[in-house]
CSV table of N, CA and C in Angstrom, one decimal:
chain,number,residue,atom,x,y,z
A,1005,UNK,N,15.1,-12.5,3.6
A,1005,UNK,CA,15.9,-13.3,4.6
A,1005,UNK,C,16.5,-14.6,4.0
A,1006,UNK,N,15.7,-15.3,2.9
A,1006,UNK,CA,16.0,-16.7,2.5
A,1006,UNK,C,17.6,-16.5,1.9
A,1007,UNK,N,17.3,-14.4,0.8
A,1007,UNK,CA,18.8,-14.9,0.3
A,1007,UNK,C,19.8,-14.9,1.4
A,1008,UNK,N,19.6,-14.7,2.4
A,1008,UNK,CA,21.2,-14.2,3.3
A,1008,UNK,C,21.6,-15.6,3.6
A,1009,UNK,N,20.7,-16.4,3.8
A,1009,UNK,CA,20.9,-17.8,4.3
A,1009,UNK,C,21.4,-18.8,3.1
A,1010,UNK,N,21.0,-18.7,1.8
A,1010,UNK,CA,21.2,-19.2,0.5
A,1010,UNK,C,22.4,-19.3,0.0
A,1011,UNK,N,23.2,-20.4,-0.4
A,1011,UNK,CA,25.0,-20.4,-0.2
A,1011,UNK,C,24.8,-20.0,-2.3
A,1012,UNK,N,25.6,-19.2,-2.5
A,1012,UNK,CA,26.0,-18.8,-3.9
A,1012,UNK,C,25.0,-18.0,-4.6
A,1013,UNK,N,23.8,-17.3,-3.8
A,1013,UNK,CA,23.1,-15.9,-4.0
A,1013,UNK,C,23.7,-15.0,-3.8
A,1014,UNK,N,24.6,-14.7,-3.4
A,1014,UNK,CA,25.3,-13.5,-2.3
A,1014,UNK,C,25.5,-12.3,-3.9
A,1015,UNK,N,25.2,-10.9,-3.4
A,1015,UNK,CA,25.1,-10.1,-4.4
A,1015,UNK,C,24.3,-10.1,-5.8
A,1016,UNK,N,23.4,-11.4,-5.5
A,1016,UNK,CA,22.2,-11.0,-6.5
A,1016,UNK,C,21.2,-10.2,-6.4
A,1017,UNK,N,20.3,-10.1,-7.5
A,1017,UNK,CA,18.8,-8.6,-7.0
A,1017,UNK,C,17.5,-9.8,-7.4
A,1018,UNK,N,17.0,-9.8,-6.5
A,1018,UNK,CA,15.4,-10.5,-6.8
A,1018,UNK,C,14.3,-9.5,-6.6
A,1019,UNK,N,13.6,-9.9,-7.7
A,1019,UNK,CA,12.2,-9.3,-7.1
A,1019,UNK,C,11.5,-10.1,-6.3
A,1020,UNK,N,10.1,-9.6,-5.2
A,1020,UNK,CA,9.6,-9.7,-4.6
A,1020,UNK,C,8.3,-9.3,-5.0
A,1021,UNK,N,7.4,-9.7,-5.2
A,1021,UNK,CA,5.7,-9.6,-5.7
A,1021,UNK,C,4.6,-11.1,-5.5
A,1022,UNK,N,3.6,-10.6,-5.7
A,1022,UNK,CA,2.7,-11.6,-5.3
A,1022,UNK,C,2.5,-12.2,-6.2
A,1023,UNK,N,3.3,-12.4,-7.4
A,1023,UNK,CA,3.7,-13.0,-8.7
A,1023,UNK,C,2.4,-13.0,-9.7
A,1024,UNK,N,2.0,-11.7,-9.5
A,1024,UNK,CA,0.6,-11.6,-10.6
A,1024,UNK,C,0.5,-9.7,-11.1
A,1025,UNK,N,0.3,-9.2,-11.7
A,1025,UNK,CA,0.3,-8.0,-12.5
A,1025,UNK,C,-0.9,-7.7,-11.7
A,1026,UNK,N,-0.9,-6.1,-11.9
A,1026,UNK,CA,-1.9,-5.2,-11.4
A,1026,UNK,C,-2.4,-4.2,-11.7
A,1027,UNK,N,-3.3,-3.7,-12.9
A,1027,UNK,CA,-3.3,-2.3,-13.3
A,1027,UNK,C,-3.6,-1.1,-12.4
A,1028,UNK,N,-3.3,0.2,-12.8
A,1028,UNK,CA,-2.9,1.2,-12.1
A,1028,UNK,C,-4.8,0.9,-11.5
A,1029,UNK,N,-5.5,0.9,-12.2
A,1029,UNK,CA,-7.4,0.8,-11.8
A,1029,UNK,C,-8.0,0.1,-10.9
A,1030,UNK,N,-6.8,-0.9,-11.0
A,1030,UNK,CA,-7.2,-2.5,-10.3
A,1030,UNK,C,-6.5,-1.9,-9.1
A,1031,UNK,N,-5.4,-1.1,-9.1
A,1031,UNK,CA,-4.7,-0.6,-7.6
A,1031,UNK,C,-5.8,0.1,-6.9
A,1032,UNK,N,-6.7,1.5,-7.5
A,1032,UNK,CA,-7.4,2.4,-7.2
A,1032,UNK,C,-8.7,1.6,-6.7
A,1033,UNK,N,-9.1,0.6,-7.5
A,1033,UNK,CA,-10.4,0.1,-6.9
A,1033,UNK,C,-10.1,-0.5,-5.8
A,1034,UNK,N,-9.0,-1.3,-5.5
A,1034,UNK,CA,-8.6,-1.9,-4.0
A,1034,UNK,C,-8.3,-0.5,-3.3
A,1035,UNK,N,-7.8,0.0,-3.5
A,1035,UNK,CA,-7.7,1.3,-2.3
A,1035,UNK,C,-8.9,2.0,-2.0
A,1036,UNK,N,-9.7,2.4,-3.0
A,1036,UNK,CA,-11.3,2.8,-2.7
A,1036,UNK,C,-12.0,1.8,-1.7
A,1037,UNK,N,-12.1,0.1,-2.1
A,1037,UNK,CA,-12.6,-0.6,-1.7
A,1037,UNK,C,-11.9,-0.8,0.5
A,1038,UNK,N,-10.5,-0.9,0.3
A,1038,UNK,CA,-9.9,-0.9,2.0
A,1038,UNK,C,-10.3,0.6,2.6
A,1039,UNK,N,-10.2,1.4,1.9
A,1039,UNK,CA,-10.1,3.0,2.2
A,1039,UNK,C,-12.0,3.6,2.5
A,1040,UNK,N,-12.7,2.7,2.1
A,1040,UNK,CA,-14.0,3.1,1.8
A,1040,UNK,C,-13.9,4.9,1.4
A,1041,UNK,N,-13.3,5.0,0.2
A,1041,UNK,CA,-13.3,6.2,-0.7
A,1041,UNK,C,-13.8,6.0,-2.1
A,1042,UNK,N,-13.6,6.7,-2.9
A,1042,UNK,CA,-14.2,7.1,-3.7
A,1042,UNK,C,-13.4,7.8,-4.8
A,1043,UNK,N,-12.1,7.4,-4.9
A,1043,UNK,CA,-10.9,8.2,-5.4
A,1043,UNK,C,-11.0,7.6,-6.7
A,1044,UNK,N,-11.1,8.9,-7.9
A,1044,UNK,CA,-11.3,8.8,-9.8
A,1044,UNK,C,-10.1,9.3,-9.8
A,1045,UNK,N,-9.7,8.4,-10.9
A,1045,UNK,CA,-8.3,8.3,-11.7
A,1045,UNK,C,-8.9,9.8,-12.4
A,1046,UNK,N,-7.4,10.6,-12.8
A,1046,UNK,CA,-7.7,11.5,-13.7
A,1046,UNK,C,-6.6,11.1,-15.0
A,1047,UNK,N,-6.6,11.1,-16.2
A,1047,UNK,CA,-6.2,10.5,-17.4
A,1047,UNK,C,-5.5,11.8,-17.9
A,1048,UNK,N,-4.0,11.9,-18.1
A,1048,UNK,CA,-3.3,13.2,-18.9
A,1048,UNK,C,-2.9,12.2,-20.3
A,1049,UNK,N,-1.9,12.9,-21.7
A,1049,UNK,CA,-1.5,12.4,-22.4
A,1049,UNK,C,-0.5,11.8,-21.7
A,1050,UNK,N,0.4,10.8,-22.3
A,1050,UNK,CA,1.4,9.9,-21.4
A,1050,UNK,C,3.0,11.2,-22.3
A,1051,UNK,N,4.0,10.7,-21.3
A,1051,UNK,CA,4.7,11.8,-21.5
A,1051,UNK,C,6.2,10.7,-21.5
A,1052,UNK,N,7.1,11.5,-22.3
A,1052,UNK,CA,8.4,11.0,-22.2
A,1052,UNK,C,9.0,10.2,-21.2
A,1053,UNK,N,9.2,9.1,-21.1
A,1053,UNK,CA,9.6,8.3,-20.2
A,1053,UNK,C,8.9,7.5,-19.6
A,1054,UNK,N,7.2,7.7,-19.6
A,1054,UNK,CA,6.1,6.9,-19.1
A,1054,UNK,C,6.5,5.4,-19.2
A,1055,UNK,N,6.4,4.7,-17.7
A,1055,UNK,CA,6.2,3.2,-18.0
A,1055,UNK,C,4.8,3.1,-18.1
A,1056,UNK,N,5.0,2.3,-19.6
A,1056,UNK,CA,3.3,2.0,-19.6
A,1056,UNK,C,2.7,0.6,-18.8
A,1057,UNK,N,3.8,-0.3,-19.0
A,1057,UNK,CA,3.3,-1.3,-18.0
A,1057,UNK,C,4.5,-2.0,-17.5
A,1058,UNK,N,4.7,-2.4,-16.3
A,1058,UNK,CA,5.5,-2.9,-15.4
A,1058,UNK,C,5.2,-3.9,-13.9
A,1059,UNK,N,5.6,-4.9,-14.2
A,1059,UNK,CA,5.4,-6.5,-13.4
A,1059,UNK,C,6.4,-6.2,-12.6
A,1060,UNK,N,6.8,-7.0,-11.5
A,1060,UNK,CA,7.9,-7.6,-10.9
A,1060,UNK,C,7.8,-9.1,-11.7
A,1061,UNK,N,9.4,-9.8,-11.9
A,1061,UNK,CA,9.5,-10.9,-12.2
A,1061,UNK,C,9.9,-11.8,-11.0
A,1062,UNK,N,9.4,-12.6,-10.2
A,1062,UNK,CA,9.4,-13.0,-9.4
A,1062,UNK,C,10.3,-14.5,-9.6
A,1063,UNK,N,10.5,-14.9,-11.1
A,1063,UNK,CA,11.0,-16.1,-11.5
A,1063,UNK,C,12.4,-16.4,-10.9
A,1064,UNK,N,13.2,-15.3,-10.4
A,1064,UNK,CA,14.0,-15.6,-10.4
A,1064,UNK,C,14.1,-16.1,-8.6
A,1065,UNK,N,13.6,-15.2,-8.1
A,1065,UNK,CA,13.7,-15.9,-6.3
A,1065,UNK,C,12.7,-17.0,-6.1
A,1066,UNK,N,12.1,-17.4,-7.3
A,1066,UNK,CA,11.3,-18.7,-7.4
A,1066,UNK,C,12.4,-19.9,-7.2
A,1067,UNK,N,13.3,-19.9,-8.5
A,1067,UNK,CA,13.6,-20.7,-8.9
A,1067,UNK,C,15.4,-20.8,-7.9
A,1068,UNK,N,16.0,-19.8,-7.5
A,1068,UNK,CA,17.3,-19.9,-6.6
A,1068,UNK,C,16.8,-19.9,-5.1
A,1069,UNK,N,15.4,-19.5,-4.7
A,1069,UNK,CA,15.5,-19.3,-3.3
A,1069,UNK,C,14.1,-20.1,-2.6
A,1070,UNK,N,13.3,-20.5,-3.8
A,1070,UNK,CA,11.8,-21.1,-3.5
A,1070,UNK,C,11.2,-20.3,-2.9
A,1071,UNK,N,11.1,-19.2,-3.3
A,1071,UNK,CA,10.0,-18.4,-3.0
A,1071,UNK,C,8.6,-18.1,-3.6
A,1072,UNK,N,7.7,-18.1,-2.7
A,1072,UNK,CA,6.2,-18.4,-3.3
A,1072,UNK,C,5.5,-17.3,-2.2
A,1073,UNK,N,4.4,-16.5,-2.7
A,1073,UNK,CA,4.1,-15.7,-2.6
A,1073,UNK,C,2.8,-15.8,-1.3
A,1074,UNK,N,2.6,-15.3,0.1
A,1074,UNK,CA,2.2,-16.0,0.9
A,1074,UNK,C,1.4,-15.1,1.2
A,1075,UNK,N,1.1,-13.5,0.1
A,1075,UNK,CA,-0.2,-12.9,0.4
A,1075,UNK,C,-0.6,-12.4,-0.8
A,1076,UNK,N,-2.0,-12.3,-0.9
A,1076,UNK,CA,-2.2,-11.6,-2.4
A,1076,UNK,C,-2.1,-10.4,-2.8
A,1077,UNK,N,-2.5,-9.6,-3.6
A,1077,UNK,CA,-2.3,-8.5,-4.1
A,1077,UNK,C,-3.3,-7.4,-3.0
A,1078,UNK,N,-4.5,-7.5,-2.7
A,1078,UNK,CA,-5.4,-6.9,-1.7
A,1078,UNK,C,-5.2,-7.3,-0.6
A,1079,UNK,N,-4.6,-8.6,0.0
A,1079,UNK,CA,-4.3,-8.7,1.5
A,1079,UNK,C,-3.2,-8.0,1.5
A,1080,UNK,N,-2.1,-8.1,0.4
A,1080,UNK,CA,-0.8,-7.1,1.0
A,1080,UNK,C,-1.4,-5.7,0.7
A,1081,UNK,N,-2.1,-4.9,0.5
A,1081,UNK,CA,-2.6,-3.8,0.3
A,1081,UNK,C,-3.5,-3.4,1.8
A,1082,UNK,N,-3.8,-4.3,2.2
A,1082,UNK,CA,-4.7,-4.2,3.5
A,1082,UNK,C,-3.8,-4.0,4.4
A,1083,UNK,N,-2.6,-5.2,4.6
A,1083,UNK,CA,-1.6,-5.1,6.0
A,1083,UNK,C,-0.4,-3.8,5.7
A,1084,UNK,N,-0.4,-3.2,4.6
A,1084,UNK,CA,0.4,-2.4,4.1
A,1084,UNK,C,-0.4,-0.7,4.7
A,1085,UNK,N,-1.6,-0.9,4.7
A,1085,UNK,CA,-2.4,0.1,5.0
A,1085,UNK,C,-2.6,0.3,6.5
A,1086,UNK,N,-2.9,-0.9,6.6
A,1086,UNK,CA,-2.6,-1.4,8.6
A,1086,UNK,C,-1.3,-0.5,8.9
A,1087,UNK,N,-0.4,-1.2,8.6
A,1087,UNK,CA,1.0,-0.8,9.6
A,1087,UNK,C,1.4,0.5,9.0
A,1088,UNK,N,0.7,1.4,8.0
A,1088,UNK,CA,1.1,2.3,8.1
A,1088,UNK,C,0.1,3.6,9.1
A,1089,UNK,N,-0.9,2.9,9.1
A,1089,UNK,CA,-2.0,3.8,10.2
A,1089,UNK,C,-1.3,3.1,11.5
A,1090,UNK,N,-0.7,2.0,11.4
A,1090,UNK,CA,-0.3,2.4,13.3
A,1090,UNK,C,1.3,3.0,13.7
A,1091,UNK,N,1.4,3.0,12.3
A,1091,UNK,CA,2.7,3.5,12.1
A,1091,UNK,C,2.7,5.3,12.4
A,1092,UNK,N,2.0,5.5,12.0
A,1092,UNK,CA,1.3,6.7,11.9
A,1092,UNK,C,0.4,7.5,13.4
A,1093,UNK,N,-0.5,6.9,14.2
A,1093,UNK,CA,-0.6,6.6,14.8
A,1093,UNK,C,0.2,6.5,16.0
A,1094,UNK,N,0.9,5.9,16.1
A,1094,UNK,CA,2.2,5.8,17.6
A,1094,UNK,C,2.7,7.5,17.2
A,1095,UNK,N,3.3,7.3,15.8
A,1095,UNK,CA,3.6,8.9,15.8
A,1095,UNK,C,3.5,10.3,16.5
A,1096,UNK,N,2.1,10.2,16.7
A,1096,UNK,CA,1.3,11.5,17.4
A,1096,UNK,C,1.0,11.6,18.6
């Protein structure tokens, strides 16, 4: 919303993140942990085109739009989990 309001952003791309990295394990243990599951990574060889690791860079809607990151990595995983169970939910 900040860029639409922001005079001389018009047609840029920002990322959006909780401005901190997160391994694929660190994803799985927070989802086991909200989910109360028990879900094991299974490990293949990596294959042509594999990202091996990948951030959002958040520096740039830091620094044009002052954006600061107002949940963490496990609360946004929690309210993400939320609205999609009542998303889901109304559904049926």
């Amino acid at each position: 919303m900040r860029a639409s309001t922001t005079l001389g952003v018009a047609g840029r791309i920002y990322n959006i993140g909780c401005g901190r990295s997160a391994s694929l394990l660190e994803l799985i243990a927070a989802l086991n942990q909200i989910l109360g599951t028990e879900l094991v990574p299974m490990f293949a060889p990596p294959r042509a085109g594999d990202v091996r690791f990948s951030s959002a860079d958040i520096s740039r809607a830091r620094a044009e739009l002052g954006y600061e990151p107002r949940v963490g990595f496990v609360e946004g995983l929690e309210q993400t989990i939320a609205a999609w169970e009542d998303s889901n939910a109304a559904s049926q």
